[in-house]
mmCIF file with all atom_site columns, C-alpha atoms in Angstrom:
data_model
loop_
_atom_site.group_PDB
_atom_site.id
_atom_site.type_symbol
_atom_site.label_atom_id
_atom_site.label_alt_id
_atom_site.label_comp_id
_atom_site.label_asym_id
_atom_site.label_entity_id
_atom_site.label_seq_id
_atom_site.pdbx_PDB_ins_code
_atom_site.Cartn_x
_atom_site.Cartn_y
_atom_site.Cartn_z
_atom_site.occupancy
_atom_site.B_iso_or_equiv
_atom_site.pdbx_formal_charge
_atom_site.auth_seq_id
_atom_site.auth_comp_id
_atom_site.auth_asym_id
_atom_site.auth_atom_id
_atom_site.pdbx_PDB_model_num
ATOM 1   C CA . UNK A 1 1   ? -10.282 70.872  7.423   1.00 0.00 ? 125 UNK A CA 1
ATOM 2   C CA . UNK A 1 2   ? -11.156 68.996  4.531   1.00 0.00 ? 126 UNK A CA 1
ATOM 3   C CA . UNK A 1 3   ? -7.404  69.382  2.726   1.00 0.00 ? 127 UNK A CA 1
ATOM 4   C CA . UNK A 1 4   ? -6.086  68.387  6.170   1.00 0.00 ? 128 UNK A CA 1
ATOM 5   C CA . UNK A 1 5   ? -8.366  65.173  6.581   1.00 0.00 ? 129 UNK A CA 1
ATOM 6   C CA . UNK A 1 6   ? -7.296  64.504  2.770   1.00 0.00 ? 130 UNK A CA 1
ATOM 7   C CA . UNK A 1 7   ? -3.502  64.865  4.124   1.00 0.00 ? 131 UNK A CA 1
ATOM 8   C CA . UNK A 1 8   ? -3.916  62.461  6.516   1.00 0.00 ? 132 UNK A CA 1
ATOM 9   C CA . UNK A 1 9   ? -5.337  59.643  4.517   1.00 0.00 ? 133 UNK A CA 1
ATOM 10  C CA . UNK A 1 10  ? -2.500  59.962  1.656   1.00 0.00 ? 134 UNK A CA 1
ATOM 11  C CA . UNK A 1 11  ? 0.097   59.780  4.995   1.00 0.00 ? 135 UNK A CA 1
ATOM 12  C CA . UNK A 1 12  ? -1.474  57.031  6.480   1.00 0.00 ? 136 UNK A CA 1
ATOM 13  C CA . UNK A 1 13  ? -1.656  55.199  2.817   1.00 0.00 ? 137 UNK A CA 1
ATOM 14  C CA . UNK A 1 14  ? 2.033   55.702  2.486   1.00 0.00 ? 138 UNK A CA 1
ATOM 15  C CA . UNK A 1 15  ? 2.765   54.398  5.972   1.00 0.00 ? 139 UNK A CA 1
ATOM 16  C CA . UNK A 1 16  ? 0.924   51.586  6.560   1.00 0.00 ? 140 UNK A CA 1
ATOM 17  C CA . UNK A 1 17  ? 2.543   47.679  6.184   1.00 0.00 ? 141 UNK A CA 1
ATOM 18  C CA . UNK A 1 18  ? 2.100   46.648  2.395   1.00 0.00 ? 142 UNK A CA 1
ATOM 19  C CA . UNK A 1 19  ? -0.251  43.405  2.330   1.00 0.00 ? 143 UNK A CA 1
ATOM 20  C CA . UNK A 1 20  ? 1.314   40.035  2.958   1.00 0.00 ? 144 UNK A CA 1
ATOM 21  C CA . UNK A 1 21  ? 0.999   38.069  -0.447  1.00 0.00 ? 145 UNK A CA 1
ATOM 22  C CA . UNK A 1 22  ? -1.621  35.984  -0.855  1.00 0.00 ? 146 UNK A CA 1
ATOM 23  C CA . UNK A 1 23  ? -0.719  32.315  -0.495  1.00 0.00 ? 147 UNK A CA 1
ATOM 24  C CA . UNK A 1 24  ? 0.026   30.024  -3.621  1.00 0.00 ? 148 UNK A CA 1
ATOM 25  C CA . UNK A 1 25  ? -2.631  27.057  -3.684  1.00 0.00 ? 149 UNK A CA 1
ATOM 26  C CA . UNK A 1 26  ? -0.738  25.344  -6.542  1.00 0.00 ? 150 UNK A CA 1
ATOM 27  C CA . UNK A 1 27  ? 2.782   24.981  -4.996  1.00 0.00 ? 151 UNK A CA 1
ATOM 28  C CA . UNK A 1 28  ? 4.525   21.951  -5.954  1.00 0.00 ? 152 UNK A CA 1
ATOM 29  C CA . UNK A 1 29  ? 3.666   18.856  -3.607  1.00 0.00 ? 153 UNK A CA 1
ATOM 30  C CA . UNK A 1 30  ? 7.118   17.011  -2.517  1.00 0.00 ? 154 UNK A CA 1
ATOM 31  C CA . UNK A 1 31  ? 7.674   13.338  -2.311  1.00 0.00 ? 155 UNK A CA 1
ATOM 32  C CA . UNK A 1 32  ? 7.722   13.368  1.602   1.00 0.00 ? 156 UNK A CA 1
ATOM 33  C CA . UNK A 1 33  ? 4.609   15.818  1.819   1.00 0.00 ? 157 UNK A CA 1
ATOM 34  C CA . UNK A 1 34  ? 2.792   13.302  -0.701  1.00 0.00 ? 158 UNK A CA 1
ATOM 35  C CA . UNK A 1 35  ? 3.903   9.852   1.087   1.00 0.00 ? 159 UNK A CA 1
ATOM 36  C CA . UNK A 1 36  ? 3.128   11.211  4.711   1.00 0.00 ? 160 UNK A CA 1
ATOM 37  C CA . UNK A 1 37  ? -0.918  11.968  3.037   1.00 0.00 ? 161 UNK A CA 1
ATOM 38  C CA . UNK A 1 38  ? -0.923  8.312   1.743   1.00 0.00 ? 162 UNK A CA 1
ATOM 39  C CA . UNK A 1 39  ? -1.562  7.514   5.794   1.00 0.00 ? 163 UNK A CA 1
ATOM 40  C CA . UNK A 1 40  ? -5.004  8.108   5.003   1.00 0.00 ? 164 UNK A CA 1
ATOM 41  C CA . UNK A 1 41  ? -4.778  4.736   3.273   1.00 0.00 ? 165 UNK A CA 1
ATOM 42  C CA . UNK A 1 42  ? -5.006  2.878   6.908   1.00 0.00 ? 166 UNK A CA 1
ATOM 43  C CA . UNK A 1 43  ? -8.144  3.735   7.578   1.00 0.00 ? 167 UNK A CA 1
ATOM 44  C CA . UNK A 1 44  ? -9.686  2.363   4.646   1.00 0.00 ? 168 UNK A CA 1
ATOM 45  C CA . UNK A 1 45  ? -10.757 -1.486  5.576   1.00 0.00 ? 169 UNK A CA 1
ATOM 46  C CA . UNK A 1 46  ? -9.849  -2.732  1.725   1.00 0.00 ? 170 UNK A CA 1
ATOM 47  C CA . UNK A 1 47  ? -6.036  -1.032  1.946   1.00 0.00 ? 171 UNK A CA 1
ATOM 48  C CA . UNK A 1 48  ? -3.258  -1.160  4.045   1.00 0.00 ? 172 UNK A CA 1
ATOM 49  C CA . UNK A 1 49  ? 0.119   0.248   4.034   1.00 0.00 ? 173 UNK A CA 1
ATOM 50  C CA . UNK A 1 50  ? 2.073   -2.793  5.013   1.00 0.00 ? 174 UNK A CA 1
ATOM 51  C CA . UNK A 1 51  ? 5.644   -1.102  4.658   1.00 0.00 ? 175 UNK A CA 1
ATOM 52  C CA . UNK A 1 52  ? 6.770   2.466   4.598   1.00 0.00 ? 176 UNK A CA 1
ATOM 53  C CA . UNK A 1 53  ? 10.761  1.691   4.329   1.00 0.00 ? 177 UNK A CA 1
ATOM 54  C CA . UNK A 1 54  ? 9.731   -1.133  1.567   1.00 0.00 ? 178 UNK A CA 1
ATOM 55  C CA . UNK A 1 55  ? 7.173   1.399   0.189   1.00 0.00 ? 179 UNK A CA 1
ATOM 56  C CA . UNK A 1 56  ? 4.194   -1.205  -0.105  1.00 0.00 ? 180 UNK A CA 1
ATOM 57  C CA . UNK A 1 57  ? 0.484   -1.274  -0.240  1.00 0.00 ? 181 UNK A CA 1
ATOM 58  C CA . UNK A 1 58  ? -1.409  -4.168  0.169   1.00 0.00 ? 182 UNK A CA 1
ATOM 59  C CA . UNK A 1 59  ? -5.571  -4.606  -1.248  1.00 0.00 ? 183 UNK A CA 1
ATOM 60  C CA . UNK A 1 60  ? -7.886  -6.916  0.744   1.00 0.00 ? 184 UNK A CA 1
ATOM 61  C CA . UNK A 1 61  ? -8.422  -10.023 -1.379  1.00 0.00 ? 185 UNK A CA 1
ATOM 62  C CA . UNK A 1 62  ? -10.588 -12.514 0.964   1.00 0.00 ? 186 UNK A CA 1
ATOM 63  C CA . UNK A 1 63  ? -11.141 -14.434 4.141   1.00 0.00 ? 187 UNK A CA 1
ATOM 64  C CA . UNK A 1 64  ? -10.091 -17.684 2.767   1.00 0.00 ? 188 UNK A CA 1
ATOM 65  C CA . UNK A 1 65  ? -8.123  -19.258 0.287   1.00 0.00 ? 189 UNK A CA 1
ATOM 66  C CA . UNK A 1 66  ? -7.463  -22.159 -1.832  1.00 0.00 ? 190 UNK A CA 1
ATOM 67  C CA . UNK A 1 67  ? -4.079  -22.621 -2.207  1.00 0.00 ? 191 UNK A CA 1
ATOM 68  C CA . UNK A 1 68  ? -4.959  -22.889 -6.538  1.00 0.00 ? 192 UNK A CA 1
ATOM 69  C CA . UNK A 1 69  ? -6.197  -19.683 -5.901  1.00 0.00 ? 193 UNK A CA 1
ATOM 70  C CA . UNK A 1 70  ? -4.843  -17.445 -9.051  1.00 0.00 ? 194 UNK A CA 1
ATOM 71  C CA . UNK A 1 71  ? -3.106  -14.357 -6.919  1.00 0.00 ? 195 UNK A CA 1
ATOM 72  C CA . UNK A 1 72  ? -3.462  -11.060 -8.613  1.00 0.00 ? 196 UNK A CA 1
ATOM 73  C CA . UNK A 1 73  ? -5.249  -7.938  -8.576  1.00 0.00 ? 197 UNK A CA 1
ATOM 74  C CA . UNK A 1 74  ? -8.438  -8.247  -9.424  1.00 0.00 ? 198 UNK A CA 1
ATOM 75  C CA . UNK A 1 75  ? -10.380 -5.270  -11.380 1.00 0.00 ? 199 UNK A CA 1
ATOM 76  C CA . UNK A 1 76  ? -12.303 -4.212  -8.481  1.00 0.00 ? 200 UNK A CA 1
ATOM 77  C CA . UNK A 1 77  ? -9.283  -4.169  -6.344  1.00 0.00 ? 201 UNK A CA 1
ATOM 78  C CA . UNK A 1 78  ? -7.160  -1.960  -9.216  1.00 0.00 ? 202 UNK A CA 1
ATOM 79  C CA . UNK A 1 79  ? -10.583 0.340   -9.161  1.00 0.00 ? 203 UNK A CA 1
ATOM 80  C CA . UNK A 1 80  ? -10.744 0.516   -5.124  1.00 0.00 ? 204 UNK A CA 1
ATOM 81  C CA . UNK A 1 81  ? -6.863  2.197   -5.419  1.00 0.00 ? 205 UNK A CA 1
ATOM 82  C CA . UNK A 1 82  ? -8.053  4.220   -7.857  1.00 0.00 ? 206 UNK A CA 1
ATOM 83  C CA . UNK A 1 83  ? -10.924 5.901   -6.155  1.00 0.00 ? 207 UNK A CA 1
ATOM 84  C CA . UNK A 1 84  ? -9.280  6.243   -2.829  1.00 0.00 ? 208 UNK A CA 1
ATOM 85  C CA . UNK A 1 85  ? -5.842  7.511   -4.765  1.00 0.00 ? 209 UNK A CA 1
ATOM 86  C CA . UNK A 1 86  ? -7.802  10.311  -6.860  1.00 0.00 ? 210 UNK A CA 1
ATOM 87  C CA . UNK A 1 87  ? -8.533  12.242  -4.035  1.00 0.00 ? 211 UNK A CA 1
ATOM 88  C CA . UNK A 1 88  ? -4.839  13.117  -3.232  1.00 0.00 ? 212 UNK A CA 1
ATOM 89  C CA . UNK A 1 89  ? -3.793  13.911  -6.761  1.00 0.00 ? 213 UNK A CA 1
ATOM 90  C CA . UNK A 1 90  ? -3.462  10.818  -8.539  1.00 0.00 ? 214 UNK A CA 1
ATOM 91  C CA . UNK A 1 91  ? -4.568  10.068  -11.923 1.00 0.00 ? 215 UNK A CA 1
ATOM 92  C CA . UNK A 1 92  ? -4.325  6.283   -14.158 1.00 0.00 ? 216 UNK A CA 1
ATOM 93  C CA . UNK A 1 93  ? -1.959  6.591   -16.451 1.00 0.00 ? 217 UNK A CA 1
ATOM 94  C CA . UNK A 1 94  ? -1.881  3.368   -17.666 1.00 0.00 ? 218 UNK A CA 1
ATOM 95  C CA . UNK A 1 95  ? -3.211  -0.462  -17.100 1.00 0.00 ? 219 UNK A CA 1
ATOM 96  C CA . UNK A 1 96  ? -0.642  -1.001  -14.163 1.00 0.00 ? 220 UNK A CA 1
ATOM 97  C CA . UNK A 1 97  ? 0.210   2.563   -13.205 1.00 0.00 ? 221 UNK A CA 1
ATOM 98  C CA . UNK A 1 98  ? -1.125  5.390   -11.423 1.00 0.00 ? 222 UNK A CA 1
ATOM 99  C CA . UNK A 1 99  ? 0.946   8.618   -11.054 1.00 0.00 ? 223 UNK A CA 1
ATOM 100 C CA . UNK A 1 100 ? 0.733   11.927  -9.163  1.00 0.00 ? 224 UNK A CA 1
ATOM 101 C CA . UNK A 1 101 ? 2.692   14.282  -11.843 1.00 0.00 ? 225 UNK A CA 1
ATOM 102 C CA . UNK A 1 102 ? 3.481   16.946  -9.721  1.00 0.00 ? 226 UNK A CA 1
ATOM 103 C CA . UNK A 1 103 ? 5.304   15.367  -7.171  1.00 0.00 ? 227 UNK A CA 1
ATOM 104 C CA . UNK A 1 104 ? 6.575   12.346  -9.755  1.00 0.00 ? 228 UNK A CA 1
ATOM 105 C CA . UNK A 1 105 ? 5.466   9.331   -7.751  1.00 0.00 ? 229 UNK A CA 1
ATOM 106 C CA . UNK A 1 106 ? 3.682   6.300   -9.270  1.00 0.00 ? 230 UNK A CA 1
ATOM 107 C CA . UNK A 1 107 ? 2.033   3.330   -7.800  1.00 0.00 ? 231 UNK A CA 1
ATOM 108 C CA . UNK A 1 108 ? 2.617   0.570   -9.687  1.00 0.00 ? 232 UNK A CA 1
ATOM 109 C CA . UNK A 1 109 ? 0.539   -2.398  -9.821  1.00 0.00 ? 233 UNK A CA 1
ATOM 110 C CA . UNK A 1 110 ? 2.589   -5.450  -11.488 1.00 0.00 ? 234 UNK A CA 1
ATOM 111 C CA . UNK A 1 111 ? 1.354   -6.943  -14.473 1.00 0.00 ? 235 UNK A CA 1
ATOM 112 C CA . UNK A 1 112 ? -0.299  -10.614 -14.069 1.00 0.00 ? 236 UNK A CA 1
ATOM 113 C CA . UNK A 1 113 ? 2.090   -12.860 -15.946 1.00 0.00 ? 237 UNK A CA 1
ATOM 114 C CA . UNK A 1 114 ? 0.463   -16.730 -15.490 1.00 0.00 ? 238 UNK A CA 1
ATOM 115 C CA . UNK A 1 115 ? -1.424  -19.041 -14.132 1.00 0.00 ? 239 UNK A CA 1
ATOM 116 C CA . UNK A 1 116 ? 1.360   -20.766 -11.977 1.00 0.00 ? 240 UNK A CA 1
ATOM 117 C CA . UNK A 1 117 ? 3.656   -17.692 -11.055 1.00 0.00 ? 241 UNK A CA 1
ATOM 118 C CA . UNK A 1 118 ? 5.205   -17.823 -7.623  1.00 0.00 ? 242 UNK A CA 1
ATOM 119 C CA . UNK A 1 119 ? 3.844   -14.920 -5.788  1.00 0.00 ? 243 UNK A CA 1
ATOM 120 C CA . UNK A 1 120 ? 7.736   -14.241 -4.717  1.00 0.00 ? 244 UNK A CA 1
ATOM 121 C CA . UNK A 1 121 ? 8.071   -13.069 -8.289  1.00 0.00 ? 245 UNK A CA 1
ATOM 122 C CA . UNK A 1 122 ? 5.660   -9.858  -8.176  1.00 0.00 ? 246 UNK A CA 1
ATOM 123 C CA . UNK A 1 123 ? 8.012   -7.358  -7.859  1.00 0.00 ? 247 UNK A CA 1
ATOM 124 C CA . UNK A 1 124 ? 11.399  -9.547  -9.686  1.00 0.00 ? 248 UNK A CA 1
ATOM 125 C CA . UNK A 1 125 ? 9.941   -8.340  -13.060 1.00 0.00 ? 249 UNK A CA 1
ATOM 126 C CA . UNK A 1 126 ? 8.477   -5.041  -12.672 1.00 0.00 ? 250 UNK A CA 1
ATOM 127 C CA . UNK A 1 127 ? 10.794  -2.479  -11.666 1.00 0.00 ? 251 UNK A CA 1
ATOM 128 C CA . UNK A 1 128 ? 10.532  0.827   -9.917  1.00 0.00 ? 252 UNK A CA 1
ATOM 129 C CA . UNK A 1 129 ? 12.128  4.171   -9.080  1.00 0.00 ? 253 UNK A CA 1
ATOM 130 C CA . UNK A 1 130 ? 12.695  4.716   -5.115  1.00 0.00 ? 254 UNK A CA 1
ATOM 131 C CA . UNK A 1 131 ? 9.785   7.450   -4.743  1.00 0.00 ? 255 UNK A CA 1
ATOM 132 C CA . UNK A 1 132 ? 7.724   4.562   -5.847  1.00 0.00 ? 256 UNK A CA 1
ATOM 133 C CA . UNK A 1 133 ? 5.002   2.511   -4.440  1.00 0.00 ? 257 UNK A CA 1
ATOM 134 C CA . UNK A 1 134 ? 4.089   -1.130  -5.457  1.00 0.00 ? 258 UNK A CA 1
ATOM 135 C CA . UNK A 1 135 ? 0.520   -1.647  -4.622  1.00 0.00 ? 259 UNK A CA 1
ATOM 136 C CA . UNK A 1 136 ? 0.063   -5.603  -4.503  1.00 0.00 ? 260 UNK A CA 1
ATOM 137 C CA . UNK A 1 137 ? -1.744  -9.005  -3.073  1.00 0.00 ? 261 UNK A CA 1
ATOM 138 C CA . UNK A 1 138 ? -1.909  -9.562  0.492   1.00 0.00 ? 262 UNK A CA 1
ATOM 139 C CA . UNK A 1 139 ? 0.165   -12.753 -0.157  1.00 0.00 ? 263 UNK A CA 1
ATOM 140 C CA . UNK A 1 140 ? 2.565   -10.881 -2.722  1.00 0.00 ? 264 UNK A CA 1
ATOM 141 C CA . UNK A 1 141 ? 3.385   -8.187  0.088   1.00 0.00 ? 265 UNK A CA 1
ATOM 142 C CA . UNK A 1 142 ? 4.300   -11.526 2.767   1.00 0.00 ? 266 UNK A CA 1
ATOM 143 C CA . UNK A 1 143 ? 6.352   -13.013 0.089   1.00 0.00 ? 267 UNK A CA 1
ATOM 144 C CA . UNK A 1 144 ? 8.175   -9.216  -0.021  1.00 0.00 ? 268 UNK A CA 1
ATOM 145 C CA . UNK A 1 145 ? 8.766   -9.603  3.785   1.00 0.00 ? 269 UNK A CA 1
ATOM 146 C CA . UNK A 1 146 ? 10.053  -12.797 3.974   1.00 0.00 ? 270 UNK A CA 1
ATOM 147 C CA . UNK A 1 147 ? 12.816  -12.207 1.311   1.00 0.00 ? 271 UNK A CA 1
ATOM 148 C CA . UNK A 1 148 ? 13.403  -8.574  2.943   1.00 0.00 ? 272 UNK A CA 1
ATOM 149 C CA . UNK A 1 149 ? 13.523  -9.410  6.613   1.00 0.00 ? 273 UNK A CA 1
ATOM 150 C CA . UNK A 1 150 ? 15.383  -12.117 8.465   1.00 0.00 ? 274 UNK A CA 1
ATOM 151 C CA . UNK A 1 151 ? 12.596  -14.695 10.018  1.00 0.00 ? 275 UNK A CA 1
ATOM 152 C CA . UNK A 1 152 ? 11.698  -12.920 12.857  1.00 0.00 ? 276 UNK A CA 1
ATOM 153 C CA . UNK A 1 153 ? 11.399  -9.450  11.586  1.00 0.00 ? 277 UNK A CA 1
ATOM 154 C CA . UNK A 1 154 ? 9.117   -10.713 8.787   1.00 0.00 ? 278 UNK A CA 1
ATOM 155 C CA . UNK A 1 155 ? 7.179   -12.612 11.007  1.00 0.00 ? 279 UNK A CA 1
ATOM 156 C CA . UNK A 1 156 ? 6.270   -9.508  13.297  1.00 0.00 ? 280 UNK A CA 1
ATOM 157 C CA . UNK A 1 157 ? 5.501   -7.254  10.154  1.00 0.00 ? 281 UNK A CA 1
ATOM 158 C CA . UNK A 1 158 ? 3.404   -10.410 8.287   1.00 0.00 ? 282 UNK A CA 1
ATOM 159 C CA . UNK A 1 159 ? 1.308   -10.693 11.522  1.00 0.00 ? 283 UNK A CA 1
ATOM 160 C CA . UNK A 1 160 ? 0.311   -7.241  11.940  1.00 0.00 ? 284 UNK A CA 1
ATOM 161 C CA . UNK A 1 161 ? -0.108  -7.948  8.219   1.00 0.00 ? 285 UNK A CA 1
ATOM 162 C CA . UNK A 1 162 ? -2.591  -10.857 8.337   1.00 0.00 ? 286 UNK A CA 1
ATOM 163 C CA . UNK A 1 163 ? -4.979  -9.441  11.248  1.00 0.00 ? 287 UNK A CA 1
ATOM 164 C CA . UNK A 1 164 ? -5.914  -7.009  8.621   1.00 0.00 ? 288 UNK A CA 1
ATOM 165 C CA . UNK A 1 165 ? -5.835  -8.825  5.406   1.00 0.00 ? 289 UNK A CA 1
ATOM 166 C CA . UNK A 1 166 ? -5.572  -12.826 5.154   1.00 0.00 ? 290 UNK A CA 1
ATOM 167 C CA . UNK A 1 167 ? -2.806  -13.874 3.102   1.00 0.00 ? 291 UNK A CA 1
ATOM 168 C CA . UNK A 1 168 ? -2.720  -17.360 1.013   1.00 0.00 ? 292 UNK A CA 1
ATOM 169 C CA . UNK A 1 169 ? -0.251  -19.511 3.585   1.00 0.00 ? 293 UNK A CA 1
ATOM 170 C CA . UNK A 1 170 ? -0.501  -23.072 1.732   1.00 0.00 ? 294 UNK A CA 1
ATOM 171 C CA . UNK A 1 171 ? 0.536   -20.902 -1.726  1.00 0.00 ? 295 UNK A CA 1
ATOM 172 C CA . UNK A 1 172 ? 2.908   -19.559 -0.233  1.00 0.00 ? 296 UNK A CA 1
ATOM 173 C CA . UNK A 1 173 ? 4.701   -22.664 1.161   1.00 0.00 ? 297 UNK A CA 1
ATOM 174 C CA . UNK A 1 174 ? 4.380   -24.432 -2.270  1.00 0.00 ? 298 UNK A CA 1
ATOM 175 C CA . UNK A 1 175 ? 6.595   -21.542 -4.010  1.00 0.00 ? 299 UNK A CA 1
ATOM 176 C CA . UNK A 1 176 ? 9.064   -21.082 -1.425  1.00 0.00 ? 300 UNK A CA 1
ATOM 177 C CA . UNK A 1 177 ? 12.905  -21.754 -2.968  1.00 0.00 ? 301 UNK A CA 1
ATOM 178 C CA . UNK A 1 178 ? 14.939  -24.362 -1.031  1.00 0.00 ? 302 UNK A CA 1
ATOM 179 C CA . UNK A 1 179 ? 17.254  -21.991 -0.386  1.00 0.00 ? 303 UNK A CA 1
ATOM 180 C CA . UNK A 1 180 ? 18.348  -21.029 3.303   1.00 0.00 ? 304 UNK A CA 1
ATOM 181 C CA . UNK A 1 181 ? 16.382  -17.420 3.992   1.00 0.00 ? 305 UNK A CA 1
ATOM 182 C CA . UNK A 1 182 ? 13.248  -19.200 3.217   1.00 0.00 ? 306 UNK A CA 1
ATOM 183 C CA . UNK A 1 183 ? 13.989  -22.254 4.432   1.00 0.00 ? 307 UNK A CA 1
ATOM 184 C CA . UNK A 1 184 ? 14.399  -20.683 8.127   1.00 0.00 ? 308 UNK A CA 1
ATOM 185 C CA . UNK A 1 185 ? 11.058  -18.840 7.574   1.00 0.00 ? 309 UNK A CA 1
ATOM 186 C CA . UNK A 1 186 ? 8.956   -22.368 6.805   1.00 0.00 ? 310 UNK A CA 1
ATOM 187 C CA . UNK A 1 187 ? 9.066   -23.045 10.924  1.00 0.00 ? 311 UNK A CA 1
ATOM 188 C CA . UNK A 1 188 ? 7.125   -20.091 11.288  1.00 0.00 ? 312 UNK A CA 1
ATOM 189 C CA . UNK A 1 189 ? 4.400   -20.502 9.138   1.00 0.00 ? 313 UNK A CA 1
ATOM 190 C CA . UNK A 1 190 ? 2.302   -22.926 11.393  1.00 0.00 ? 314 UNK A CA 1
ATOM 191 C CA . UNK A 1 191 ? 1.748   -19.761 14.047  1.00 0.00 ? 315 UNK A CA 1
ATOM 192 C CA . UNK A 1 192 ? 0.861   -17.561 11.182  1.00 0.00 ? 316 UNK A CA 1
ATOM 193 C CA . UNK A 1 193 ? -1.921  -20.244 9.774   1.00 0.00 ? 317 UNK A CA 1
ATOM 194 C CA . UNK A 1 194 ? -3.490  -20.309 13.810  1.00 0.00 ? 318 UNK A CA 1
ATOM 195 C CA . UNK A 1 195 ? -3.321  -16.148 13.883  1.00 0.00 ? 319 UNK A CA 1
ATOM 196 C CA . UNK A 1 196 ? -5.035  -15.786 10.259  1.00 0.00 ? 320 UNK A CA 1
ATOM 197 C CA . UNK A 1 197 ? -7.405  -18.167 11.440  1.00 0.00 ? 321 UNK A CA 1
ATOM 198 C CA . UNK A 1 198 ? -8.319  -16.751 14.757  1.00 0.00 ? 322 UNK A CA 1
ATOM 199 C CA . UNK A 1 199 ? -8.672  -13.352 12.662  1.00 0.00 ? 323 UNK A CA 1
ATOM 200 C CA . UNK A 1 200 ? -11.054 -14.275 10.342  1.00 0.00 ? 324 UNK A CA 1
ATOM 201 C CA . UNK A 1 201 ? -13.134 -15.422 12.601  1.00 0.00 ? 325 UNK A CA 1
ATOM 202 C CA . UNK A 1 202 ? -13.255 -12.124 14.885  1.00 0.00 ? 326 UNK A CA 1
ATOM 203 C CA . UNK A 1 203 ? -14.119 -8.647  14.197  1.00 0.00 ? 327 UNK A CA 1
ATOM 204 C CA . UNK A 1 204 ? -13.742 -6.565  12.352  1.00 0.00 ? 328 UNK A CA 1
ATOM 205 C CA . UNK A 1 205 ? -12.575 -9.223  9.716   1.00 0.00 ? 329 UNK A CA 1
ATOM 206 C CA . UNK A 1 206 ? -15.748 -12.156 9.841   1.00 0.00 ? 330 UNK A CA 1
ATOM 207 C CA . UNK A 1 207 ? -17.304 -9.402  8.286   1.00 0.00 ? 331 UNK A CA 1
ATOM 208 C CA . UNK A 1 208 ? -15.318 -8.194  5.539   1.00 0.00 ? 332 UNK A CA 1
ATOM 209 C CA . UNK A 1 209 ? -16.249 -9.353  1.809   1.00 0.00 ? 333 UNK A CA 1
ATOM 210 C CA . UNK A 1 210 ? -13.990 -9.699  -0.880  1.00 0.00 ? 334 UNK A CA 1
ATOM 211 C CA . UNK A 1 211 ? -13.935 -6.259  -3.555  1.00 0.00 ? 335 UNK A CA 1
ATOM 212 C CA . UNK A 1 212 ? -16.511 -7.131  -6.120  1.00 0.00 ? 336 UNK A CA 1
#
C-alpha cells in the first residue's frame, strides 16, 4: 500500500498544470500608461492639468494679481510638483526638470529669464520632446491657449481654466502682439475678468492661499 500511495503522488506530480509565473513588478511603464496616472494631478487643489493634447500643467499661483506681478514659478510651487510627482516615479533631475527614467518623460519647468518677459514667451525658448510635459503659470498656460486655439476654443479651455486657478488678465493684455490671432482674442477678455472674479469670490477658491 505504501509503494502504491508513493506511485500515486510521483503520477499526480507529473500530471498536474506547471505554476503560472509569477508576475514581473518592475515591467517597463509606457508613455500612455504613465500620462493616463498623471490624472491624479486633478484632484490636487494647487495643480491642474489644463491640456492633455498640448500636454500642460498648470500650479496655483493666487487669487489676485497685480498686473507688475513677476510671473514664474515660485520655489514652493516647483516643490508642490515635486512631492505630488514622486509618488508616480518621478525624480529632479535638474533645476527645471523632473524625469521618470523608465518610461523617458520629463516635466519641464521653463527657466525664469527677466523681469519684463511676456508670459507668451514661456515655452518660445525652452524646448521639448512630444512625450513631454511643460508644467507652468496659470497665466503662462492662457497665453499657450490663446496662440494654440482660435478665440473661441481658447476661451472655453481658459474658462474652465480660471474657475480653478486665477490667471493675471491685465498682464496678459499688456504683452499681447498686435498681430491678428491675438488681436481677435482681446474682445474676449472682458468676460474672462467678470468669471475670474465671480470665482474668487466663491468656493472652493475664496479659500485657497497662494503655495508658501
Amino acid at each position: 500500500m505504501a509503494v502504491r500511495s508513493l506511485l500515486n503522488r510521483i503520477t499526480s506530480a507529473l500530471t498536474a498544470p506547471a505554476a503560472k509565473p509569477a508576475p514581473q513588478t518592475n515591467a517597463p511603464v509606457t508613455v500612455a500608461a504613465l500620462k493616463d496616472s498623471l490624472r491624479v494631478l486633478d484632484k490636487d487643489p494647487y495643480l491642474y492639468v489644463v491640456d492633455w493634447d498640448l500636454q500642460i500643467i498648470s500650479v496655483f499661483d493666487d487669487l489676485k494679481y497685480d498686473r507688475a506681478d513677476v510671473d514664474a514659478l515660485a520655489g514652493p510651487m516647483r516643490n508642490h510638483v515635486l512631492q505630488k510627482l514622486k509618488p508616480l516615479g518621478f525624480t529632479q533631475t535638474s533645476g527645471h526638470v523632473i524625469s521618470h527614467t523608465t518610461a523617458d518623460m520629463q516635466m519641464i519647468m521653463p527657466k525664469f529669464r527677466a523681469l519684463g518677459e511676456s508670459p507668451f514667451n514661456a515655452t518660445h525658448f525652452t524646448k521639448r520632446r512630444p512625450q513631454d510635459f511643460y508644467i507652468l503659470t496659470p497665466t503662462q498656460s492662457a497665453c499657450v491657449l490663446i496662440d494654440s486655439y482660435p478665440p473661441e476654443e481658447a476661451q472655453e479651455r481658459i474658462l474652465a481654466l480660471i474657475k480653478q486657478q486665477p490667471i493675471n488678465i491685465y498682464r496678459i493684455l499688456d504683452y499681447m502682439a498686435r498681430d491678428d490671432h491675438r488681436e481677435a482674442f482681446k474682445p474676449v477678455l472682458g468676460h474672462l475678468k467678470f468669471v475670474q472674479r465671480e470665482a474668487v469670490r466663491s468656493e472652493p477658491l475664496c479659500r485657497r492661499r497662494a503655495l508658501r
